[in-house]
Coordinates of C-alpha atoms in Angstrom, one line a residue:
Chain A
M1 CA -19.1 -111.6 -42.7
R2 CA -18.5 -109.9 -39.3
R3 CA -22.0 -110.7 -38.3
K4 CA -21.4 -114.4 -39.0
I5 CA -18.3 -114.5 -36.8
I6 CA -20.1 -112.8 -34.0
D7 CA -22.9 -115.3 -34.4
K8 CA -20.6 -118.2 -34.3
L9 CA -18.8 -116.9 -31.2
Y10 CA -22.2 -116.3 -29.5
D11 CA -23.3 -119.8 -30.2
G12 CA -20.0 -121.2 -29.0
I13 CA -20.1 -119.3 -25.7
I14 CA -23.7 -120.5 -25.0
A15 CA -22.9 -124.1 -25.9
L16 CA -19.8 -124.0 -23.6
F17 CA -21.8 -122.5 -20.7
L18 CA -24.7 -125.0 -21.1
S19 CA -22.2 -127.9 -21.4
I20 CA -20.5 -126.8 -18.1
V21 CA -23.9 -126.7 -16.4
G22 CA -24.8 -130.1 -17.8
I23 CA -21.5 -131.6 -16.6
I24 CA -22.1 -130.1 -13.1
M25 CA -25.5 -131.8 -13.0
I26 CA -24.1 -135.2 -14.0
V27 CA -20.8 -135.1 -12.2
P28 CA -22.1 -136.1 -8.7
L29 CA -23.6 -139.3 -10.2
L30 CA -20.5 -140.2 -12.1
S31 CA -18.3 -139.6 -9.1
V32 CA -20.6 -141.8 -6.9
L33 CA -20.6 -144.5 -9.6
A34 CA -16.8 -144.4 -9.7
T35 CA -16.6 -144.7 -6.0
S36 CA -18.9 -147.7 -5.9
L37 CA -16.6 -149.5 -8.4
S38 CA -13.3 -148.6 -6.7
K39 CA -11.3 -150.3 -4.0
S40 CA -11.8 -148.8 -0.6
I41 CA -8.1 -148.0 -0.2
A42 CA -8.2 -145.8 -3.3
V43 CA -11.3 -144.1 -2.1
E44 CA -9.8 -143.4 1.3
A45 CA -6.7 -142.0 -0.3
G46 CA -8.9 -139.5 -2.1
K47 CA -7.8 -140.8 -5.5
V48 CA -11.2 -141.3 -7.0
F49 CA -12.8 -138.5 -9.0
L50 CA -14.9 -139.5 -12.0
L51 CA -13.2 -142.7 -13.0
P52 CA -12.9 -145.8 -10.8
V53 CA -9.5 -146.7 -9.4
D54 CA -8.6 -150.3 -8.9
I55 CA -11.9 -151.5 -10.3
T56 CA -13.7 -154.0 -8.1
L57 CA -17.3 -155.3 -7.8
A58 CA -16.8 -155.9 -4.1
S59 CA -19.2 -153.2 -2.9
W60 CA -21.8 -154.3 -5.4
R61 CA -21.5 -157.9 -4.4
Y62 CA -22.1 -156.9 -0.8
I63 CA -25.0 -154.6 -1.6
L64 CA -26.7 -157.1 -3.9
L65 CA -26.5 -159.8 -1.3
R66 CA -28.3 -157.8 1.4
A67 CA -31.7 -159.4 1.9
D68 CA -33.1 -156.4 3.7
L69 CA -32.3 -154.1 0.8
W70 CA -34.1 -156.4 -1.6
R71 CA -37.0 -156.7 0.7
S72 CA -37.4 -152.9 0.7
F73 CA -36.9 -152.9 -3.0
G74 CA -39.8 -155.3 -3.3
V75 CA -42.1 -153.3 -1.0
T76 CA -41.4 -150.1 -3.0
F77 CA -41.8 -152.0 -6.3
L78 CA -45.1 -153.4 -5.3
A79 CA -46.3 -150.1 -3.9
T80 CA -45.3 -148.4 -7.1
V81 CA -47.0 -150.8 -9.4
I82 CA -50.2 -151.1 -7.4
G83 CA -50.2 -147.4 -6.6
T84 CA -49.6 -146.1 -10.1
T85 CA -52.3 -148.4 -11.6
L86 CA -54.8 -147.4 -9.0
A87 CA -53.9 -143.7 -9.3
L88 CA -54.3 -143.7 -13.0
I89 CA -57.6 -145.4 -12.9
I90 CA -59.1 -143.3 -10.2
T91 CA -57.7 -140.0 -11.6
A92 CA -59.1 -140.9 -15.0
F93 CA -62.5 -141.9 -13.6
L94 CA -62.7 -138.5 -11.9
A95 CA -61.2 -136.5 -14.8
Y96 CA -63.4 -137.9 -17.5
P97 CA -66.7 -136.7 -16.2
L98 CA -65.1 -133.4 -15.2
S99 CA -64.2 -132.8 -18.8
K100 CA -67.8 -133.0 -19.9
K101 CA -69.8 -129.8 -19.9
Y102 CA -73.1 -131.7 -19.6
F103 CA -72.0 -133.4 -16.4
A104 CA -73.9 -131.3 -13.9
L105 CA -71.3 -131.6 -11.1
A106 CA -68.3 -130.7 -13.3
K107 CA -67.8 -127.2 -12.1
I108 CA -68.4 -127.8 -8.4
L109 CA -66.1 -130.8 -8.3
G110 CA -63.5 -128.8 -10.2
V111 CA -63.5 -126.2 -7.4
F112 CA -63.6 -129.0 -4.8
V113 CA -60.4 -130.3 -6.2
I114 CA -58.6 -127.0 -6.7
I115 CA -59.2 -126.0 -3.1
T116 CA -56.9 -128.8 -2.0
M117 CA -54.2 -127.2 -4.1
I118 CA -54.4 -124.0 -2.2
F119 CA -55.2 -125.1 1.4
K120 CA -53.2 -127.9 2.8
A121 CA -53.8 -129.4 6.2
P122 CA -50.9 -129.1 8.5
I123 CA -49.0 -132.3 9.1
I124 CA -50.4 -133.2 12.6
P125 CA -54.1 -133.3 11.6
Y126 CA -53.1 -135.3 8.6
F127 CA -51.1 -137.7 10.7
L128 CA -54.0 -138.2 13.1
T129 CA -56.5 -138.7 10.2
I130 CA -54.3 -141.4 8.6
K131 CA -53.9 -143.1 11.9
N132 CA -57.7 -143.0 12.5
L133 CA -58.2 -144.6 9.1
G134 CA -56.2 -147.6 10.4
L135 CA -53.3 -147.0 8.0
F136 CA -50.5 -146.8 10.5
D137 CA -47.8 -149.3 9.8
N138 CA -50.0 -150.6 7.0
F139 CA -48.6 -151.3 3.5
F140 CA -51.5 -149.4 1.9
V141 CA -50.4 -146.1 3.5
L142 CA -47.7 -146.2 0.8
V143 CA -50.4 -146.4 -1.9
L144 CA -53.7 -144.9 -1.0
P145 CA -52.7 -141.3 -0.1
H146 CA -51.3 -141.0 -3.7
T147 CA -54.4 -141.9 -5.5
V148 CA -55.2 -138.5 -6.9
T149 CA -53.2 -135.3 -7.0
A150 CA -55.0 -132.2 -8.0
Y151 CA -52.2 -131.2 -10.4
N152 CA -52.4 -134.5 -12.3
L153 CA -56.1 -134.4 -12.4
V154 CA -56.0 -130.9 -14.0
I155 CA -53.6 -132.2 -16.6
M156 CA -55.8 -135.2 -17.4
R157 CA -59.0 -133.2 -17.5
S158 CA -57.6 -130.8 -20.0
F159 CA -56.2 -133.6 -22.1
F160 CA -59.6 -135.4 -22.2
S161 CA -61.5 -132.2 -23.1
Q162 CA -59.3 -131.8 -26.2
L163 CA -60.1 -135.2 -27.6
P164 CA -62.5 -135.2 -30.5
A165 CA -66.1 -136.0 -29.4
D166 CA -67.1 -137.7 -32.7
L167 CA -65.9 -141.2 -31.9
E168 CA -67.7 -141.1 -28.5
E169 CA -70.9 -139.9 -30.2
S170 CA -70.9 -142.7 -32.7
A171 CA -70.2 -145.2 -30.0
K172 CA -73.1 -143.8 -28.0
I173 CA -75.4 -144.2 -31.0
D174 CA -74.3 -147.8 -31.2
G175 CA -75.5 -148.2 -27.7
A176 CA -72.2 -148.2 -25.8
G177 CA -72.4 -147.0 -22.1
Y178 CA -69.9 -144.6 -20.7
F179 CA -67.8 -147.3 -19.0
K180 CA -67.4 -149.1 -22.3
I181 CA -66.5 -145.9 -24.1
F182 CA -64.0 -145.1 -21.4
W183 CA -62.2 -148.4 -21.7
R184 CA -62.5 -149.1 -25.4
I185 CA -62.2 -145.6 -26.9
L186 CA -60.9 -143.1 -24.4
L187 CA -58.0 -145.0 -22.8
P188 CA -56.5 -146.1 -26.1
M189 CA -56.4 -142.5 -27.3
S190 CA -54.8 -141.3 -24.0
K191 CA -51.5 -143.0 -24.2
P192 CA -49.4 -139.8 -24.0
V193 CA -51.1 -138.5 -20.9
M194 CA -51.2 -141.9 -19.3
A195 CA -47.5 -142.3 -19.8
T196 CA -46.8 -138.9 -18.4
L197 CA -48.9 -139.1 -15.4
G198 CA -47.9 -142.7 -14.9
L199 CA -44.3 -141.5 -14.7
F200 CA -45.3 -138.7 -12.3
Y201 CA -47.2 -141.0 -10.0
S202 CA -44.6 -143.8 -10.1
V203 CA -41.8 -141.4 -9.3
M204 CA -43.8 -139.9 -6.5
I205 CA -44.5 -143.3 -5.0
W206 CA -41.0 -144.7 -5.6
N207 CA -39.4 -141.6 -4.0
Q208 CA -41.9 -141.1 -1.2
F209 CA -40.3 -140.5 2.2
L210 CA -42.8 -138.5 4.3
H211 CA -45.4 -141.2 4.4
P212 CA -43.0 -144.0 5.3
I213 CA -41.2 -142.0 8.0
L214 CA -44.5 -140.9 9.5
F215 CA -46.4 -144.2 9.3
I216 CA -44.2 -147.2 8.8
Q217 CA -42.6 -148.8 11.8
S218 CA -41.9 -152.5 11.1
Q219 CA -38.7 -153.2 9.3
A220 CA -40.5 -155.7 7.1
L221 CA -42.5 -152.9 5.6
F222 CA -39.6 -150.4 5.2
P223 CA -39.7 -149.1 1.6
L224 CA -36.6 -148.4 -0.3
Q225 CA -36.2 -144.7 0.7
L226 CA -36.3 -145.5 4.4
R227 CA -33.8 -148.3 3.9
L228 CA -31.6 -146.0 1.9
R229 CA -31.7 -143.4 4.7
Q230 CA -30.7 -146.1 7.1
Y231 CA -27.8 -147.0 4.8
I232 CA -26.7 -143.6 3.5
T233 CA -27.3 -140.8 5.9
A234 CA -28.4 -142.1 9.3
G235 CA -24.8 -142.6 10.3
E236 CA -25.2 -146.3 10.8
D237 CA -22.1 -148.2 9.9
L238 CA -22.9 -150.9 7.4
V239 CA -19.8 -152.9 8.1
N240 CA -17.7 -153.1 11.2
S241 CA -14.9 -150.6 10.6
S242 CA -12.2 -152.7 12.3
I243 CA -12.4 -155.3 9.6
T244 CA -12.7 -153.0 6.6
E245 CA -9.0 -152.7 6.2
L246 CA -8.9 -156.2 5.0
L247 CA -11.8 -155.7 2.6
D248 CA -12.2 -154.1 -0.8
Y249 CA -15.2 -152.1 0.3
N250 CA -15.9 -149.7 3.2
D251 CA -18.9 -147.6 4.3
V252 CA -18.3 -145.0 1.6
T253 CA -18.1 -147.4 -1.3
L254 CA -21.2 -149.3 0.0
K255 CA -23.2 -146.1 0.3
S256 CA -22.2 -145.2 -3.2
A257 CA -23.3 -148.5 -4.6
T258 CA -26.6 -148.1 -2.7
I259 CA -27.2 -144.7 -4.3
I260 CA -26.6 -146.0 -7.8
F261 CA -28.8 -149.1 -7.0
A262 CA -31.7 -146.8 -6.2
V263 CA -31.3 -144.5 -9.1
V264 CA -31.0 -147.2 -11.8
P265 CA -34.7 -148.1 -12.1
I266 CA -35.6 -144.4 -12.7
L267 CA -32.9 -144.0 -15.3
M268 CA -34.1 -147.1 -17.0
V269 CA -37.7 -145.8 -17.5
Y270 CA -36.8 -142.2 -18.1
P271 CA -35.7 -142.3 -21.8
Y272 CA -38.8 -144.0 -22.9
I273 CA -41.2 -141.5 -21.4
Q274 CA -39.2 -138.3 -21.9
K275 CA -41.0 -137.4 -25.1
Y276 CA -44.3 -137.5 -23.3
F277 CA -43.6 -135.9 -19.9
V278 CA -42.4 -132.5 -21.2
K279 CA -45.7 -132.0 -22.8
G280 CA -47.5 -133.1 -19.7
A281 CA -45.5 -130.8 -17.5
M282 CA -46.2 -127.9 -19.8
L283 CA -49.9 -128.5 -19.9
G284 CA -50.1 -128.7 -16.2
S285 CA -48.3 -125.6 -15.4
V286 CA -49.8 -123.4 -18.1
K287 CA -53.4 -124.3 -17.2
G288 CA -53.0 -125.2 -13.6
Chain B
M1 CA -82.4 -130.1 -17.0
G2 CA -82.5 -130.7 -13.3
L3 CA -80.0 -132.6 -11.2
K4 CA -82.3 -135.6 -10.9
E5 CA -82.6 -136.0 -14.7
N6 CA -78.9 -135.4 -15.1
I7 CA -78.1 -138.2 -12.7
K8 CA -80.6 -140.5 -14.4
K9 CA -79.2 -139.8 -17.8
Y10 CA -75.5 -139.9 -16.9
W11 CA -75.5 -142.3 -13.9
E12 CA -72.3 -143.9 -15.1
L13 CA -70.5 -140.7 -14.9
Y14 CA -71.7 -140.2 -11.4
L15 CA -70.5 -143.7 -10.5
M16 CA -67.1 -142.9 -11.9
V17 CA -66.4 -139.9 -9.8
I18 CA -67.2 -141.6 -6.5
P19 CA -63.8 -143.2 -5.7
G20 CA -62.1 -139.9 -6.4
I21 CA -64.5 -137.9 -4.2
I22 CA -64.1 -140.3 -1.4
F23 CA -60.3 -140.0 -1.7
F24 CA -60.4 -136.2 -1.5
I25 CA -62.8 -136.2 1.5
L26 CA -60.8 -138.8 3.4
F27 CA -57.3 -137.6 2.7
K28 CA -57.7 -133.8 2.1
Y29 CA -60.8 -132.5 3.7
V30 CA -61.0 -134.5 6.9
P31 CA -57.4 -133.4 7.8
M32 CA -58.4 -129.8 7.1
L33 CA -61.2 -130.1 9.7
G34 CA -58.5 -131.4 12.0
I35 CA -57.1 -127.9 12.2
T36 CA -59.5 -127.4 15.0
I37 CA -57.0 -129.1 17.3
A38 CA -54.9 -126.0 17.2
F39 CA -57.6 -124.4 19.2
K40 CA -58.1 -127.3 21.6
D41 CA -56.1 -129.2 24.1
Y42 CA -55.9 -132.4 22.2
G43 CA -55.3 -135.6 24.1
I44 CA -54.7 -138.9 22.4
F45 CA -57.4 -140.6 24.4
T46 CA -60.0 -137.9 24.3
G47 CA -59.9 -137.5 20.5
I48 CA -60.6 -134.4 18.4
K49 CA -64.3 -134.0 19.2
D50 CA -64.1 -134.3 23.0
S51 CA -61.0 -132.3 23.6
P52 CA -61.7 -128.9 25.3
W53 CA -61.6 -125.7 23.4
V54 CA -58.8 -123.4 24.6
G55 CA -59.0 -120.5 22.1
L56 CA -55.7 -119.0 21.1
K57 CA -53.7 -120.5 23.9
H58 CA -51.3 -122.5 21.7
F59 CA -50.7 -119.6 19.4
K60 CA -49.8 -117.3 22.3
A61 CA -47.6 -120.0 23.7
F62 CA -45.4 -120.4 20.6
F63 CA -44.9 -116.7 20.2
E64 CA -43.3 -116.7 23.6
Y65 CA -41.2 -119.7 22.8
P66 CA -37.5 -119.1 22.0
D67 CA -37.3 -122.4 20.1
F68 CA -40.1 -121.2 17.8
W69 CA -38.3 -118.0 16.9
R70 CA -35.1 -119.9 16.1
V71 CA -36.9 -122.2 13.8
F72 CA -39.0 -119.4 12.3
N73 CA -35.8 -117.5 11.6
N74 CA -34.1 -120.5 10.0
T75 CA -37.2 -121.0 7.8
M76 CA -37.3 -117.4 6.8
I77 CA -33.7 -117.2 5.9
I78 CA -33.6 -120.4 3.9
G79 CA -36.9 -119.4 2.2
F80 CA -35.5 -116.0 1.3
L81 CA -32.2 -117.4 0.0
K82 CA -34.1 -120.0 -2.0
I83 CA -36.2 -117.3 -3.8
V84 CA -33.3 -114.9 -4.4
L85 CA -30.7 -117.5 -5.5
S86 CA -32.8 -120.2 -7.2
F87 CA -35.5 -118.2 -8.9
P88 CA -33.2 -116.6 -11.6
V89 CA -31.4 -119.9 -12.5
P90 CA -34.1 -121.6 -14.7
I91 CA -34.7 -118.2 -16.3
V92 CA -31.1 -117.8 -17.4
L93 CA -30.9 -121.5 -18.5
S94 CA -34.1 -121.1 -20.5
L95 CA -32.9 -118.0 -22.3
L96 CA -29.7 -119.7 -23.2
L97 CA -31.3 -123.0 -24.2
N98 CA -33.7 -121.0 -26.5
E99 CA -30.6 -119.6 -28.3
V100 CA -29.2 -123.0 -29.1
R101 CA -29.8 -123.8 -32.8
N102 CA -28.2 -127.2 -32.9
L103 CA -31.3 -129.3 -32.0
K104 CA -29.4 -132.5 -31.1
F105 CA -27.2 -130.6 -28.7
K106 CA -30.2 -128.9 -27.2
K107 CA -32.0 -132.1 -26.6
T108 CA -29.0 -133.8 -25.0
V109 CA -28.5 -130.9 -22.7
Q110 CA -32.2 -130.8 -21.7
T111 CA -32.2 -134.6 -21.0
V112 CA -29.4 -134.1 -18.6
F113 CA -31.0 -131.0 -17.0
Y114 CA -34.2 -132.9 -16.3
I115 CA -32.7 -136.0 -14.7
P116 CA -32.0 -134.7 -11.1
H117 CA -35.7 -133.8 -10.7
F118 CA -36.5 -137.5 -10.6
F119 CA -34.2 -138.3 -7.7
S120 CA -35.5 -138.6 -4.2
W121 CA -34.2 -136.3 -1.4
V122 CA -32.6 -139.3 0.3
I123 CA -30.5 -139.9 -2.8
I124 CA -29.7 -136.3 -3.2
A125 CA -28.6 -136.0 0.4
G126 CA -26.6 -139.2 -0.1
L127 CA -24.8 -137.7 -3.1
T128 CA -24.2 -134.5 -1.2
F129 CA -22.7 -136.2 1.8
D130 CA -20.6 -138.2 -0.6
L131 CA -19.3 -135.3 -2.6
L132 CA -18.6 -133.2 0.4
S133 CA -17.1 -135.8 2.7
A134 CA -13.5 -135.6 4.0
N135 CA -12.2 -137.6 1.0
G136 CA -15.0 -136.7 -1.5
V137 CA -14.5 -135.0 -4.8
V138 CA -14.7 -131.5 -3.5
N139 CA -12.2 -132.0 -0.8
S140 CA -9.9 -133.8 -3.1
L141 CA -9.9 -130.9 -5.4
L142 CA -9.3 -128.5 -2.5
G143 CA -6.5 -130.8 -1.4
M144 CA -4.9 -130.4 -4.8
L145 CA -5.0 -126.7 -4.4
G146 CA -3.3 -127.1 -1.0
Y147 CA -6.3 -126.6 1.3
E148 CA -7.1 -128.7 4.3
P149 CA -10.3 -130.8 3.9
I150 CA -13.5 -129.0 5.2
L151 CA -16.3 -131.0 6.8
F152 CA -19.0 -129.1 5.0
M153 CA -22.0 -131.0 6.2
Q154 CA -21.1 -130.5 9.8
R155 CA -20.3 -126.8 9.7
T156 CA -23.2 -124.4 10.4
E157 CA -22.0 -121.7 8.0
Y158 CA -22.4 -123.8 4.9
F159 CA -25.7 -125.6 5.7
R160 CA -28.2 -123.1 4.3
L161 CA -26.3 -122.6 1.2
I162 CA -26.1 -126.4 0.7
V163 CA -29.9 -126.6 1.1
V164 CA -30.4 -124.0 -1.6
L165 CA -27.8 -125.4 -4.0
T166 CA -29.1 -128.9 -3.8
G167 CA -32.6 -127.5 -4.5
I168 CA -31.2 -125.6 -7.5
W169 CA -29.4 -128.8 -8.7
R170 CA -32.6 -130.8 -8.5
D171 CA -35.1 -128.4 -10.0
A172 CA -33.5 -125.7 -12.1
G173 CA -33.6 -127.9 -15.2
W174 CA -37.1 -128.9 -14.6
G175 CA -38.1 -125.3 -14.2
T176 CA -37.0 -124.5 -17.7
I177 CA -39.9 -126.5 -19.2
V178 CA -42.5 -123.9 -18.3
I179 CA -40.4 -120.9 -19.3
L180 CA -39.4 -122.5 -22.6
A181 CA -43.0 -123.1 -23.3
A182 CA -43.8 -119.5 -22.6
I183 CA -40.9 -118.4 -24.9
S184 CA -42.2 -120.6 -27.7
G185 CA -45.5 -118.8 -27.4
I186 CA -44.0 -115.4 -28.4
N187 CA -45.1 -114.1 -31.8
P188 CA -42.2 -114.6 -34.2
S189 CA -43.1 -111.4 -36.1
V190 CA -41.8 -109.4 -33.2
Y191 CA -38.4 -110.9 -33.7
E192 CA -38.6 -110.2 -37.5
A193 CA -39.3 -106.5 -36.8
A194 CA -36.4 -106.3 -34.4
K195 CA -34.1 -108.0 -36.9
I196 CA -35.0 -105.4 -39.6
D197 CA -34.2 -102.7 -37.0
G198 CA -30.8 -104.3 -36.8
A199 CA -31.0 -105.9 -33.4
G200 CA -28.5 -108.8 -32.9
R201 CA -29.5 -112.0 -31.2
F202 CA -28.3 -110.9 -27.8
K203 CA -30.2 -107.7 -28.0
Q204 CA -33.3 -109.6 -29.1
M205 CA -33.0 -111.8 -26.1
L206 CA -32.6 -108.9 -23.8
N207 CA -35.2 -106.5 -25.3
I208 CA -37.9 -108.9 -26.6
T209 CA -37.8 -112.4 -25.0
L210 CA -37.1 -111.3 -21.4
P211 CA -39.7 -108.5 -21.2
L212 CA -42.4 -110.6 -22.9
L213 CA -41.7 -113.3 -20.3
V214 CA -42.5 -111.0 -17.4
P215 CA -46.1 -112.1 -16.9
T216 CA -45.2 -115.8 -16.8
L217 CA -42.3 -115.0 -14.4
L218 CA -44.6 -113.1 -12.1
V219 CA -46.9 -116.0 -11.9
L220 CA -44.0 -118.4 -11.1
L221 CA -42.7 -116.0 -8.5
L222 CA -46.1 -115.7 -7.0
L223 CA -46.3 -119.5 -6.7
Q224 CA -42.9 -119.6 -5.1
I225 CA -43.7 -116.9 -2.6
G226 CA -46.8 -118.9 -1.6
R227 CA -44.5 -121.7 -0.7
F228 CA -42.1 -119.4 1.1
L229 CA -42.3 -121.1 4.5
D230 CA -42.8 -124.5 3.0
I231 CA -39.1 -125.4 2.6
G232 CA -39.8 -129.1 2.2
F233 CA -39.4 -131.5 5.1
E234 CA -37.7 -134.3 3.2
H235 CA -35.1 -132.0 1.7
V236 CA -33.9 -130.4 4.9
Y237 CA -34.4 -133.5 7.1
N238 CA -32.2 -135.6 5.1
L239 CA -29.4 -133.1 5.0
L240 CA -29.5 -132.2 8.7
T241 CA -26.9 -133.5 11.1
P242 CA -26.9 -132.9 14.9
M243 CA -24.2 -130.3 14.3
T244 CA -26.3 -128.2 11.9
Q245 CA -29.5 -128.4 13.9
S246 CA -29.1 -124.8 15.1
V247 CA -29.2 -123.2 11.7
G248 CA -31.1 -125.9 9.7
D249 CA -34.0 -126.8 11.9
T250 CA -37.1 -125.4 10.0
I251 CA -40.7 -125.3 10.8
D252 CA -41.3 -128.6 9.0
T253 CA -38.5 -130.5 10.7
Y254 CA -39.4 -129.0 14.1
V255 CA -43.1 -130.0 13.8
Y256 CA -42.0 -133.5 12.9
R257 CA -39.7 -133.7 15.9
V258 CA -41.7 -132.0 18.5
G259 CA -45.2 -132.7 17.2
I260 CA -45.0 -136.2 16.0
L261 CA -42.1 -137.8 17.9
Q262 CA -42.9 -136.0 21.2
G263 CA -46.6 -136.0 20.7
Q264 CA -47.3 -132.2 21.2
F265 CA -50.1 -132.3 18.7
S266 CA -52.1 -129.1 19.5
A267 CA -49.1 -126.8 19.9
T268 CA -47.5 -127.9 16.6
T269 CA -50.8 -127.8 14.7
A270 CA -51.0 -124.2 15.8
I271 CA -47.6 -123.6 14.2
G272 CA -48.8 -125.4 11.0
V273 CA -51.9 -123.1 10.8
F274 CA -49.7 -120.1 11.3
Q275 CA -47.4 -121.2 8.5
S276 CA -50.4 -121.6 6.1
V277 CA -51.8 -118.2 7.0
V278 CA -48.5 -116.5 6.4
G279 CA -48.2 -118.3 3.1
L280 CA -51.6 -117.3 2.0
T281 CA -51.2 -113.7 3.1
L282 CA -47.9 -113.4 1.2
V283 CA -49.6 -114.6 -1.9
L284 CA -52.5 -112.2 -1.6
A285 CA -50.2 -109.3 -0.8
F286 CA -47.8 -110.0 -3.7
N287 CA -50.7 -110.6 -6.0
K288 CA -52.0 -107.1 -5.3
L289 CA -48.5 -105.7 -5.7
S290 CA -47.9 -107.4 -9.0
K291 CA -51.2 -106.1 -10.3
K292 CA -50.3 -102.5 -9.3
F293 CA -46.8 -103.0 -10.8
S294 CA -48.0 -104.2 -14.2
E295 CA -50.6 -101.5 -14.4
G296 CA -48.0 -98.9 -13.6
G297 CA -45.7 -100.5 -16.2
I298 CA -48.2 -99.6 -19.0
I299 CA -48.0 -95.9 -18.2

């Protein structure tokens, strides 16, 4: 009996603690959401915590009518779609032969890839290389450098090497070549790993900041994160402060709306892929 | 079977790896060769190949540079704080999560914990500025307690802590994934034995789970130490303000500013090389130490 009470108490304390941590993790988002939906006067008076005060969509209307934000959204969206597709194909093309023992280069190429995990070129030589490749201020600089990461390759290789070889063998006897086996048999069996790495690659490309700030100069090619920086932290005023007194939005509420705007796509994809990515992350870290 | 026959038999596989190999050569290996410019006087018009060799000139130069030491110190301090303060957090969270028996609650909490990992640093910086602004949540709470608002983001004394805390906020939950996996690999019979000996759940956590995690934790620590000087450009850059430059400028942000924006390619590459060498040395040294430590632990 006493043991039971102690156990209950123990469970309760842990649940309480974890809930508090969870709330701390989510509060910033809620507070920013509330700010984006509140009237600027209420925000300035410091009345807004987690719930909007004097609810208004004014900030959202303003943000959603900004053509430059949508343009950047488009650039990032395109880069993410093209980049993720390309990355998955090229990573899989490299990982598949590497998972075969009878492929003579499997070991050497494995080392070739792993070395890049340990030694990374400093930023300046990297910058000069990309420039020499003609990728400066070029849309493809948002895509091509993310084609393979060693970490993702290792995850995919170990996934492929676990798959049963029988199906492949029988296809081979039926006269199918490796490309056919790859598209028809291997890929359909690889949904979990494709979903995981698809998420990893797309989040990486969606959130990328270093490549854009190093290599993108024309406003027309600004991806979302650079635009967000312009809006959120670069200290640029979005609206003329002398007129904000008359409006329901101000810099703070607009920044908040922008933050939520940028987070929504990730939050929309997240629940669908969660079941896969935990496995993927584990596989990568245990074997990598 | 020779290579020739192997190629003949599996030519499709050889074709498949070509795009990937080209990628690694162009984007990883060619830049590595570019390290040579640290030992040269690189000029934009002469190119890497034709720039004259100058030996260790740039390395000597930055050691005499007061700016470099300021940046180096900032990087060391933030790196050190990061390891000391953020390393234990996912461990504690994992141990606690492992104790939760209500699976629905556990899953909900985990979902929330993982989310921040997917936010960009721009967003996180935006959230941070928002929360810590003059009329943000934190100052409103302080105001209710009767304190004057503090402009956290512009005060040098808070900057490093803010960097570390935002890092914890983003990645502590994500870090639990690996540790929870390691915990689930522990043989359940060890717990059974402990239960028979009368150990309660807290004692089991302290005397079984934690010690059996040590090898995994050592690997994780090793990886972190390897990235000791690699604070993360995007993270710091987005939080920096002109007012916090003096305490927050790290090697990465410095190299960006002086190297790329001001075109001092050779000098800042030397700093980059130095950074990599320090990182590698730390890993090797710690690796040796941890081997000694775990051997000593057996006796």
